[in-house]
Amino acid sequence: MKVNLIKCLYNSSEYKDTGLIEFAFAGRSNSGKSSMINTLFNCHIAKVSKTPGKTRTINLYSIEEKYIVADLPGYGYANVNGEMIKHWKSLVEGYIENSKRLDTIFILTDVRRGLDNEEMMLIDWLGILKKNYRIIFTKIDKISKNELSIIKNNNTLHNLTFYFSSLTKEGRQEILKYLVARCSSKK
Ligand SMILES: Nc1nc2c(ncn2[C@@H]2O[C@H](COP(=O)(O)OP(=O)(O)OP(=O)(O)O)[C@@H](O)[C@H]2O)c(=O)[nH]1
Ligand SMILES: [Mg+2]
């Protein structure tokens, strides 16, 4: 697929409307946001690292010149430093609140962690803002089929959840289908 990095935002005020529908990938550092962008769109454009906090700016990519995906810096890496938390909050919250074309925020979480306090807080906040969201449980290659089916059964937000692995590409088609459906609903 044709993927272009169109902008890295250090501050949300640098954001300019691209005229295209947008999707954002949010979640804890290390949850697999950048890896997912590479796997979904068959590219190596997003930087991936074992060290949490690799993505520190909001990176906007255009996909086939049809829609935009935003790779958000993960929450968690900023924990050690008050200034960093303030900066992260104003960057990510400013973008989510102000982007008029942001259709869906995907909340990624490692399937072995599931939905923790941070994810629930984000879900509540997106509810207040009336923003559409979906959940993606990542790294499903790390658990057995049996464990995965137990997790699916216990997931109270199962209807809003995708199950994905960047390694095996499981879940890729479902997510791509969702993106395409949302794009055509906006035409
Ligand atoms: N086994 C497995 N490892 C994964 C998967 N997705 C990501 N990883 C690994 O998890 C680590 C973090 O991945 P990233 O994609 O950089 O995570 P991120 O959410 O973008 O992290 P930040 O940029 O720090 O917010 C890397 O070592 C990846 O190789 C997956 O589906 N399966
Ligand atoms: Mg990243």
PDB file of C-alpha atoms and ligand atoms in Angstrom:
ATOM      1  CA  MET A   1       0.000   0.000   0.000  1.00  0.00           C
ATOM      2  CA  LYS A   2       1.114   3.554  -0.584  1.00  0.00           C
ATOM      3  CA  VAL A   3       1.999   4.998   2.818  1.00  0.00           C
ATOM      4  CA  ASN A   4       3.493   8.464   3.293  1.00  0.00           C
ATOM      5  CA  LEU A   5       4.558  10.202   6.470  1.00  0.00           C
ATOM      6  CA  ILE A   6       2.916  13.574   6.077  1.00  0.00           C
ATOM      7  CA  LYS A   7       3.679  15.270   9.382  1.00  0.00           C
ATOM      8  CA  CYS A   8       5.115  14.814  12.878  1.00  0.00           C
ATOM      9  CA  LEU A   9       3.365  16.977  15.438  1.00  0.00           C
ATOM     10  CA  TYR A  10       5.350  18.074  18.453  1.00  0.00           C
ATOM     11  CA  ASN A  11       2.507  20.353  19.568  1.00  0.00           C
ATOM     12  CA  SER A  12      -1.156  19.895  18.757  1.00  0.00           C
ATOM     13  CA  SER A  13      -1.259  23.503  17.470  1.00  0.00           C
ATOM     14  CA  GLU A  14       0.855  22.336  14.496  1.00  0.00           C
ATOM     15  CA  TYR A  15      -2.070  20.233  13.286  1.00  0.00           C
ATOM     16  CA  LYS A  16      -3.609  21.247   9.963  1.00  0.00           C
ATOM     17  CA  ASP A  17      -6.713  19.731   8.434  1.00  0.00           C
ATOM     18  CA  THR A  18      -5.763  17.400   5.597  1.00  0.00           C
ATOM     19  CA  GLY A  19      -9.305  17.078   4.266  1.00  0.00           C
ATOM     20  CA  LEU A  20      -9.177  13.298   4.763  1.00  0.00           C
ATOM     21  CA  ILE A  21     -10.873  11.063   7.335  1.00  0.00           C
ATOM     22  CA  GLU A  22      -8.551  10.178  10.243  1.00  0.00           C
ATOM     23  CA  PHE A  23      -8.018   7.206  12.545  1.00  0.00           C
ATOM     24  CA  ALA A  24      -5.791   7.292  15.619  1.00  0.00           C
ATOM     25  CA  PHE A  25      -3.883   4.549  17.419  1.00  0.00           C
ATOM     26  CA  ALA A  26      -3.593   5.175  21.140  1.00  0.00           C
ATOM     27  CA  GLY A  27      -2.401   3.054  24.049  1.00  0.00           C
ATOM     28  CA  ARG A  28       0.312   2.389  26.545  1.00  0.00           C
ATOM     29  CA  SER A  29       3.949   2.542  25.398  1.00  0.00           C
ATOM     30  CA  ASN A  30       5.053  -0.795  23.987  1.00  0.00           C
ATOM     31  CA  SER A  31       1.488  -1.965  23.254  1.00  0.00           C
ATOM     32  CA  GLY A  32       2.362  -2.323  19.576  1.00  0.00           C
ATOM     33  CA  LYS A  33       0.908   0.777  17.896  1.00  0.00           C
ATOM     34  CA  SER A  34       3.782   1.407  15.486  1.00  0.00           C
ATOM     35  CA  SER A  35       4.174  -2.307  14.697  1.00  0.00           C
ATOM     36  CA  MET A  36       0.509  -2.465  13.861  1.00  0.00           C
ATOM     37  CA  ILE A  37       0.746   0.382  11.366  1.00  0.00           C
ATOM     38  CA  ASN A  38       3.583  -1.446   9.592  1.00  0.00           C
ATOM     39  CA  THR A  39       1.710  -4.755   9.535  1.00  0.00           C
ATOM     40  CA  LEU A  40      -1.675  -3.342   8.542  1.00  0.00           C
ATOM     41  CA  PHE A  41      -0.291  -1.370   5.633  1.00  0.00           C
ATOM     42  CA  ASN A  42       2.597  -3.663   4.622  1.00  0.00           C
ATOM     43  CA  CYS A  43       5.386  -1.195   5.260  1.00  0.00           C
ATOM     44  CA  HIS A  44       8.296  -0.420   7.591  1.00  0.00           C
ATOM     45  CA  ILE A  45       7.679   3.264   7.962  1.00  0.00           C
ATOM     46  CA  ALA A  46       6.782   3.455  11.681  1.00  0.00           C
ATOM     47  CA  LYS A  47       9.708   3.075  14.082  1.00  0.00           C
ATOM     48  CA  VAL A  48       9.396   0.108  16.437  1.00  0.00           C
ATOM     49  CA  SER A  49      11.432  -0.450  19.586  1.00  0.00           C
ATOM     50  CA  LYS A  50      11.715  -2.733  22.604  1.00  0.00           C
ATOM     51  CA  THR A  51      12.247   0.380  24.718  1.00  0.00           C
ATOM     52  CA  PRO A  52       8.937   2.039  25.638  1.00  0.00           C
ATOM     53  CA  GLY A  53       8.569   5.628  24.506  1.00  0.00           C
ATOM     54  CA  LYS A  54       9.857   5.244  20.955  1.00  0.00           C
ATOM     55  CA  THR A  55       7.104   7.373  19.411  1.00  0.00           C
ATOM     56  CA  ARG A  56       7.137  10.837  21.003  1.00  0.00           C
ATOM     57  CA  THR A  57       5.421  12.923  18.379  1.00  0.00           C
ATOM     58  CA  ILE A  58       2.055  12.380  16.708  1.00  0.00           C
ATOM     59  CA  ASN A  59       3.000  10.898  13.363  1.00  0.00           C
ATOM     60  CA  LEU A  60       0.404  11.319  10.645  1.00  0.00           C
ATOM     61  CA  TYR A  61       0.535   8.876   7.738  1.00  0.00           C
ATOM     62  CA  SER A  62      -1.583   9.007   4.600  1.00  0.00           C
ATOM     63  CA  ILE A  63      -2.766   5.640   3.313  1.00  0.00           C
ATOM     64  CA  GLU A  64      -3.329   5.390  -0.428  1.00  0.00           C
ATOM     65  CA  GLU A  65      -4.038   9.138  -0.239  1.00  0.00           C
ATOM     66  CA  LYS A  66      -7.516   8.105   0.978  1.00  0.00           C
ATOM     67  CA  TYR A  67      -7.294   8.388   4.736  1.00  0.00           C
ATOM     68  CA  ILE A  68      -4.935   9.329   7.554  1.00  0.00           C
ATOM     69  CA  VAL A  69      -3.705   7.263  10.459  1.00  0.00           C
ATOM     70  CA  ALA A  70      -2.168   8.919  13.500  1.00  0.00           C
ATOM     71  CA  ASP A  71       0.456   7.004  15.490  1.00  0.00           C
ATOM     72  CA  LEU A  72       0.178   8.536  18.961  1.00  0.00           C
ATOM     73  CA  PRO A  73       2.938   8.542  21.568  1.00  0.00           C
ATOM     74  CA  GLY A  74       2.125   5.936  24.211  1.00  0.00           C
ATOM     75  CA  TYR A  75       1.048   6.817  27.701  1.00  0.00           C
ATOM     76  CA  GLY A  76       3.293   5.404  30.339  1.00  0.00           C
ATOM     77  CA  TYR A  77       6.712   6.464  29.155  1.00  0.00           C
ATOM     78  CA  ALA A  78       6.184   9.950  30.547  1.00  0.00           C
ATOM     79  CA  ASN A  79       5.502   8.690  34.079  1.00  0.00           C
ATOM     80  CA  VAL A  80       8.891   9.549  35.477  1.00  0.00           C
ATOM     81  CA  ASN A  81       8.802  13.221  34.694  1.00  0.00           C
ATOM     82  CA  GLY A  82       6.026  15.734  35.448  1.00  0.00           C
ATOM     83  CA  GLU A  83       6.921  18.018  32.544  1.00  0.00           C
ATOM     84  CA  MET A  84       6.745  15.091  30.111  1.00  0.00           C
ATOM     85  CA  ILE A  85       3.300  14.104  31.380  1.00  0.00           C
ATOM     86  CA  LYS A  86       2.048  17.667  30.866  1.00  0.00           C
ATOM     87  CA  HIS A  87       3.511  17.754  27.382  1.00  0.00           C
ATOM     88  CA  TRP A  88       2.055  14.343  26.449  1.00  0.00           C
ATOM     89  CA  LYS A  89      -1.388  15.294  27.767  1.00  0.00           C
ATOM     90  CA  SER A  90      -1.566  18.568  25.888  1.00  0.00           C
ATOM     91  CA  LEU A  91      -0.291  16.960  22.674  1.00  0.00           C
ATOM     92  CA  VAL A  92      -2.562  13.899  22.645  1.00  0.00           C
ATOM     93  CA  GLU A  93      -5.627  15.487  24.233  1.00  0.00           C
ATOM     94  CA  GLY A  94      -5.292  18.592  22.077  1.00  0.00           C
ATOM     95  CA  TYR A  95      -5.198  16.481  18.928  1.00  0.00           C
ATOM     96  CA  ILE A  96      -8.136  14.239  19.917  1.00  0.00           C
ATOM     97  CA  GLU A  97     -10.282  17.179  20.995  1.00  0.00           C
ATOM     98  CA  ASN A  98      -9.553  19.356  17.981  1.00  0.00           C
ATOM     99  CA  SER A  99      -9.363  17.074  14.967  1.00  0.00           C
ATOM    100  CA  LYS A 100     -12.763  17.360  13.303  1.00  0.00           C
ATOM    101  CA  ARG A 101     -12.178  14.455  10.931  1.00  0.00           C
ATOM    102  CA  LEU A 102     -11.019  11.949  13.521  1.00  0.00           C
ATOM    103  CA  ASP A 103     -13.437   9.066  13.001  1.00  0.00           C
ATOM    104  CA  THR A 104     -12.228   6.362  15.405  1.00  0.00           C
ATOM    105  CA  ILE A 105      -9.665   6.140  18.168  1.00  0.00           C
ATOM    106  CA  PHE A 106      -8.248   2.639  18.490  1.00  0.00           C
ATOM    107  CA  ILE A 107      -7.102   1.801  21.999  1.00  0.00           C
ATOM    108  CA  LEU A 108      -4.367  -0.811  21.825  1.00  0.00           C
ATOM    109  CA  THR A 109      -3.486  -2.979  24.765  1.00  0.00           C
ATOM    110  CA  ASP A 110      -1.315  -6.070  25.126  1.00  0.00           C
ATOM    111  CA  VAL A 111      -3.748  -9.003  25.349  1.00  0.00           C
ATOM    112  CA  ARG A 112      -1.878 -10.234  28.441  1.00  0.00           C
ATOM    113  CA  ARG A 113      -2.741  -6.993  30.264  1.00  0.00           C
ATOM    114  CA  GLY A 114      -6.205  -6.364  28.852  1.00  0.00           C
ATOM    115  CA  LEU A 115      -8.122  -3.294  29.940  1.00  0.00           C
ATOM    116  CA  ASP A 116      -6.436  -1.650  32.896  1.00  0.00           C
ATOM    117  CA  ASN A 117      -7.184   1.626  34.717  1.00  0.00           C
ATOM    118  CA  GLU A 118      -5.545   3.783  32.027  1.00  0.00           C
ATOM    119  CA  GLU A 119      -7.611   2.217  29.248  1.00  0.00           C
ATOM    120  CA  MET A 120     -10.849   2.568  31.249  1.00  0.00           C
ATOM    121  CA  MET A 121     -10.052   6.243  31.957  1.00  0.00           C
ATOM    122  CA  LEU A 122      -9.413   6.838  28.270  1.00  0.00           C
ATOM    123  CA  ILE A 123     -12.688   5.090  27.354  1.00  0.00           C
ATOM    124  CA  ASP A 124     -14.632   7.223  29.874  1.00  0.00           C
ATOM    125  CA  TRP A 125     -13.023  10.406  28.582  1.00  0.00           C
ATOM    126  CA  LEU A 126     -13.766   9.516  24.940  1.00  0.00           C
ATOM    127  CA  GLY A 127     -17.368   8.860  26.005  1.00  0.00           C
ATOM    128  CA  ILE A 128     -17.606  12.363  27.466  1.00  0.00           C
ATOM    129  CA  LEU A 129     -16.212  13.800  24.213  1.00  0.00           C
ATOM    130  CA  LYS A 130     -18.651  11.594  22.251  1.00  0.00           C
ATOM    131  CA  LYS A 131     -15.782  10.129  20.233  1.00  0.00           C
ATOM    132  CA  ASN A 132     -16.079   6.777  18.536  1.00  0.00           C
ATOM    133  CA  TYR A 133     -13.558   4.186  19.756  1.00  0.00           C
ATOM    134  CA  ARG A 134     -12.569   0.559  19.288  1.00  0.00           C
ATOM    135  CA  ILE A 135     -10.258  -1.644  21.320  1.00  0.00           C
ATOM    136  CA  ILE A 136      -7.466  -3.776  19.905  1.00  0.00           C
ATOM    137  CA  PHE A 137      -5.954  -6.567  21.983  1.00  0.00           C
ATOM    138  CA  THR A 138      -2.435  -6.922  20.540  1.00  0.00           C
ATOM    139  CA  LYS A 139       0.286  -9.596  20.577  1.00  0.00           C
ATOM    140  CA  ILE A 140      -2.181 -12.487  20.537  1.00  0.00           C
ATOM    141  CA  ASP A 141       0.658 -14.711  19.273  1.00  0.00           C
ATOM    142  CA  LYS A 142       1.971 -14.596  22.865  1.00  0.00           C
ATOM    143  CA  ILE A 143      -0.915 -16.652  24.265  1.00  0.00           C
ATOM    144  CA  SER A 144      -2.539 -19.983  23.410  1.00  0.00           C
ATOM    145  CA  LYS A 145      -5.783 -20.357  21.459  1.00  0.00           C
ATOM    146  CA  ASN A 146      -7.394 -21.617  24.644  1.00  0.00           C
ATOM    147  CA  GLU A 147      -6.279 -18.582  26.676  1.00  0.00           C
ATOM    148  CA  LEU A 148      -7.513 -16.310  23.903  1.00  0.00           C
ATOM    149  CA  SER A 149     -10.972 -17.841  23.886  1.00  0.00           C
ATOM    150  CA  ILE A 150     -11.230 -17.400  27.681  1.00  0.00           C
ATOM    151  CA  ILE A 151     -10.195 -13.740  27.292  1.00  0.00           C
ATOM    152  CA  LYS A 152     -12.804 -13.229  24.557  1.00  0.00           C
ATOM    153  CA  ASN A 153     -15.528 -14.723  26.748  1.00  0.00           C
ATOM    154  CA  ASN A 154     -14.610 -12.510  29.696  1.00  0.00           C
ATOM    155  CA  ASN A 155     -14.202  -9.297  27.726  1.00  0.00           C
ATOM    156  CA  THR A 156     -17.207  -7.115  28.548  1.00  0.00           C
ATOM    157  CA  LEU A 157     -16.361  -4.927  25.532  1.00  0.00           C
ATOM    158  CA  HIS A 158     -15.936  -7.884  23.171  1.00  0.00           C
ATOM    159  CA  ASN A 159     -18.268  -6.347  20.555  1.00  0.00           C
ATOM    160  CA  LEU A 160     -15.958  -3.338  20.280  1.00  0.00           C
ATOM    161  CA  THR A 161     -12.719  -5.353  20.292  1.00  0.00           C
ATOM    162  CA  PHE A 162     -10.378  -6.608  17.586  1.00  0.00           C
ATOM    163  CA  TYR A 163      -7.781  -9.291  18.359  1.00  0.00           C
ATOM    164  CA  PHE A 164      -4.503  -8.791  16.543  1.00  0.00           C
ATOM    165  CA  SER A 165      -0.927  -9.946  16.089  1.00  0.00           C
ATOM    166  CA  SER A 166       1.708  -8.039  14.150  1.00  0.00           C
ATOM    167  CA  LEU A 167       3.727 -11.228  13.995  1.00  0.00           C
ATOM    168  CA  THR A 168       1.136 -13.583  12.475  1.00  0.00           C
ATOM    169  CA  LYS A 169      -1.053 -10.826  10.931  1.00  0.00           C
ATOM    170  CA  GLU A 170      -4.124 -12.350  12.579  1.00  0.00           C
ATOM    171  CA  GLY A 171      -6.901  -9.794  12.789  1.00  0.00           C
ATOM    172  CA  ARG A 172      -5.430  -7.669   9.988  1.00  0.00           C
ATOM    173  CA  GLN A 173      -8.240  -8.223   7.488  1.00  0.00           C
ATOM    174  CA  GLU A 174     -10.965  -7.402  10.034  1.00  0.00           C
ATOM    175  CA  ILE A 175      -9.339  -4.104  10.946  1.00  0.00           C
ATOM    176  CA  LEU A 176      -8.735  -3.163   7.301  1.00  0.00           C
ATOM    177  CA  LYS A 177     -12.361  -3.991   6.537  1.00  0.00           C
ATOM    178  CA  TYR A 178     -13.490  -1.739   9.372  1.00  0.00           C
ATOM    179  CA  LEU A 179     -11.344   1.148   8.071  1.00  0.00           C
ATOM    180  CA  VAL A 180     -12.686   0.783   4.540  1.00  0.00           C
ATOM    181  CA  ALA A 181     -16.285   0.618   5.794  1.00  0.00           C
ATOM    182  CA  ARG A 182     -15.855   3.791   7.835  1.00  0.00           C
ATOM    183  CA  CYS A 183     -14.295   5.580   4.857  1.00  0.00           C
ATOM    184  CA  SER A 184     -17.177   4.688   2.564  1.00  0.00           C
ATOM    185  CA  SER A 185     -19.759   5.699   5.187  1.00  0.00           C
ATOM    186  CA  LYS A 186     -18.288   9.223   5.139  1.00  0.00           C
ATOM    187  CA  LYS A 187     -18.485   9.675   1.350  1.00  0.00           C
TER     188      LYS A 187
HETATM  189  N1  LIG B   1       5.222 -10.954  19.731  1.00  0.00           N
HETATM  190  C1  LIG B   1       4.772  -9.769  19.331  1.00  0.00           C
HETATM  191  N2  LIG B   1       5.515  -8.651  19.584  1.00  0.00           N
HETATM  192  C2  LIG B   1       5.024  -7.453  19.181  1.00  0.00           C
HETATM  193  C3  LIG B   1       3.770  -7.335  18.520  1.00  0.00           C
HETATM  194  N3  LIG B   1       3.552  -6.021  18.271  1.00  0.00           N
HETATM  195  C4  LIG B   1       4.617  -5.353  18.757  1.00  0.00           C
HETATM  196  N4  LIG B   1       5.521  -6.208  19.302  1.00  0.00           N
HETATM  197  C5  LIG B   1       6.813  -5.837  19.941  1.00  0.00           C
HETATM  198  O1  LIG B   1       6.533  -4.947  21.020  1.00  0.00           O
HETATM  199  C6  LIG B   1       7.529  -3.922  21.117  1.00  0.00           C
HETATM  200  C7  LIG B   1       6.882  -2.548  21.066  1.00  0.00           C
HETATM  201  O2  LIG B   1       6.295  -2.355  19.787  1.00  0.00           O
HETATM  202  P1  LIG B   1       5.992  -0.880  19.191  1.00  0.00           P
HETATM  203  O3  LIG B   1       5.205  -1.107  17.948  1.00  0.00           O
HETATM  204  O4  LIG B   1       7.236  -0.078  19.105  1.00  0.00           O
HETATM  205  O5  LIG B   1       5.054  -0.295  20.347  1.00  0.00           O
HETATM  206  P2  LIG B   1       4.423   1.185  20.470  1.00  0.00           P
HETATM  207  O6  LIG B   1       3.067   1.004  21.063  1.00  0.00           O
HETATM  208  O7  LIG B   1       4.492   1.905  19.172  1.00  0.00           O
HETATM  209  O8  LIG B   1       5.369   1.845  21.561  1.00  0.00           O
HETATM  210  P3  LIG B   1       5.700   3.431  21.819  1.00  0.00           P
HETATM  211  O9  LIG B   1       6.111   4.034  20.520  1.00  0.00           O
HETATM  212  O10 LIG B   1       6.787   3.356  22.838  1.00  0.00           O
HETATM  213  O11 LIG B   1       4.456   4.054  22.385  1.00  0.00           O
HETATM  214  C8  LIG B   1       8.512  -4.202  19.977  1.00  0.00           C
HETATM  215  O12 LIG B   1       9.586  -4.939  20.497  1.00  0.00           O
HETATM  216  C9  LIG B   1       7.702  -5.028  18.994  1.00  0.00           C
HETATM  217  O13 LIG B   1       8.499  -5.873  18.195  1.00  0.00           O
HETATM  218  C10 LIG B   1       3.018  -8.545  18.258  1.00  0.00           C
HETATM  219  O14 LIG B   1       1.911  -8.546  17.705  1.00  0.00           O
HETATM  220  N5  LIG B   1       3.576  -9.709  18.696  1.00  0.00           N
HETATM  221 MG    MG B   2       5.409   3.664  18.662  1.00  0.00          MG
END
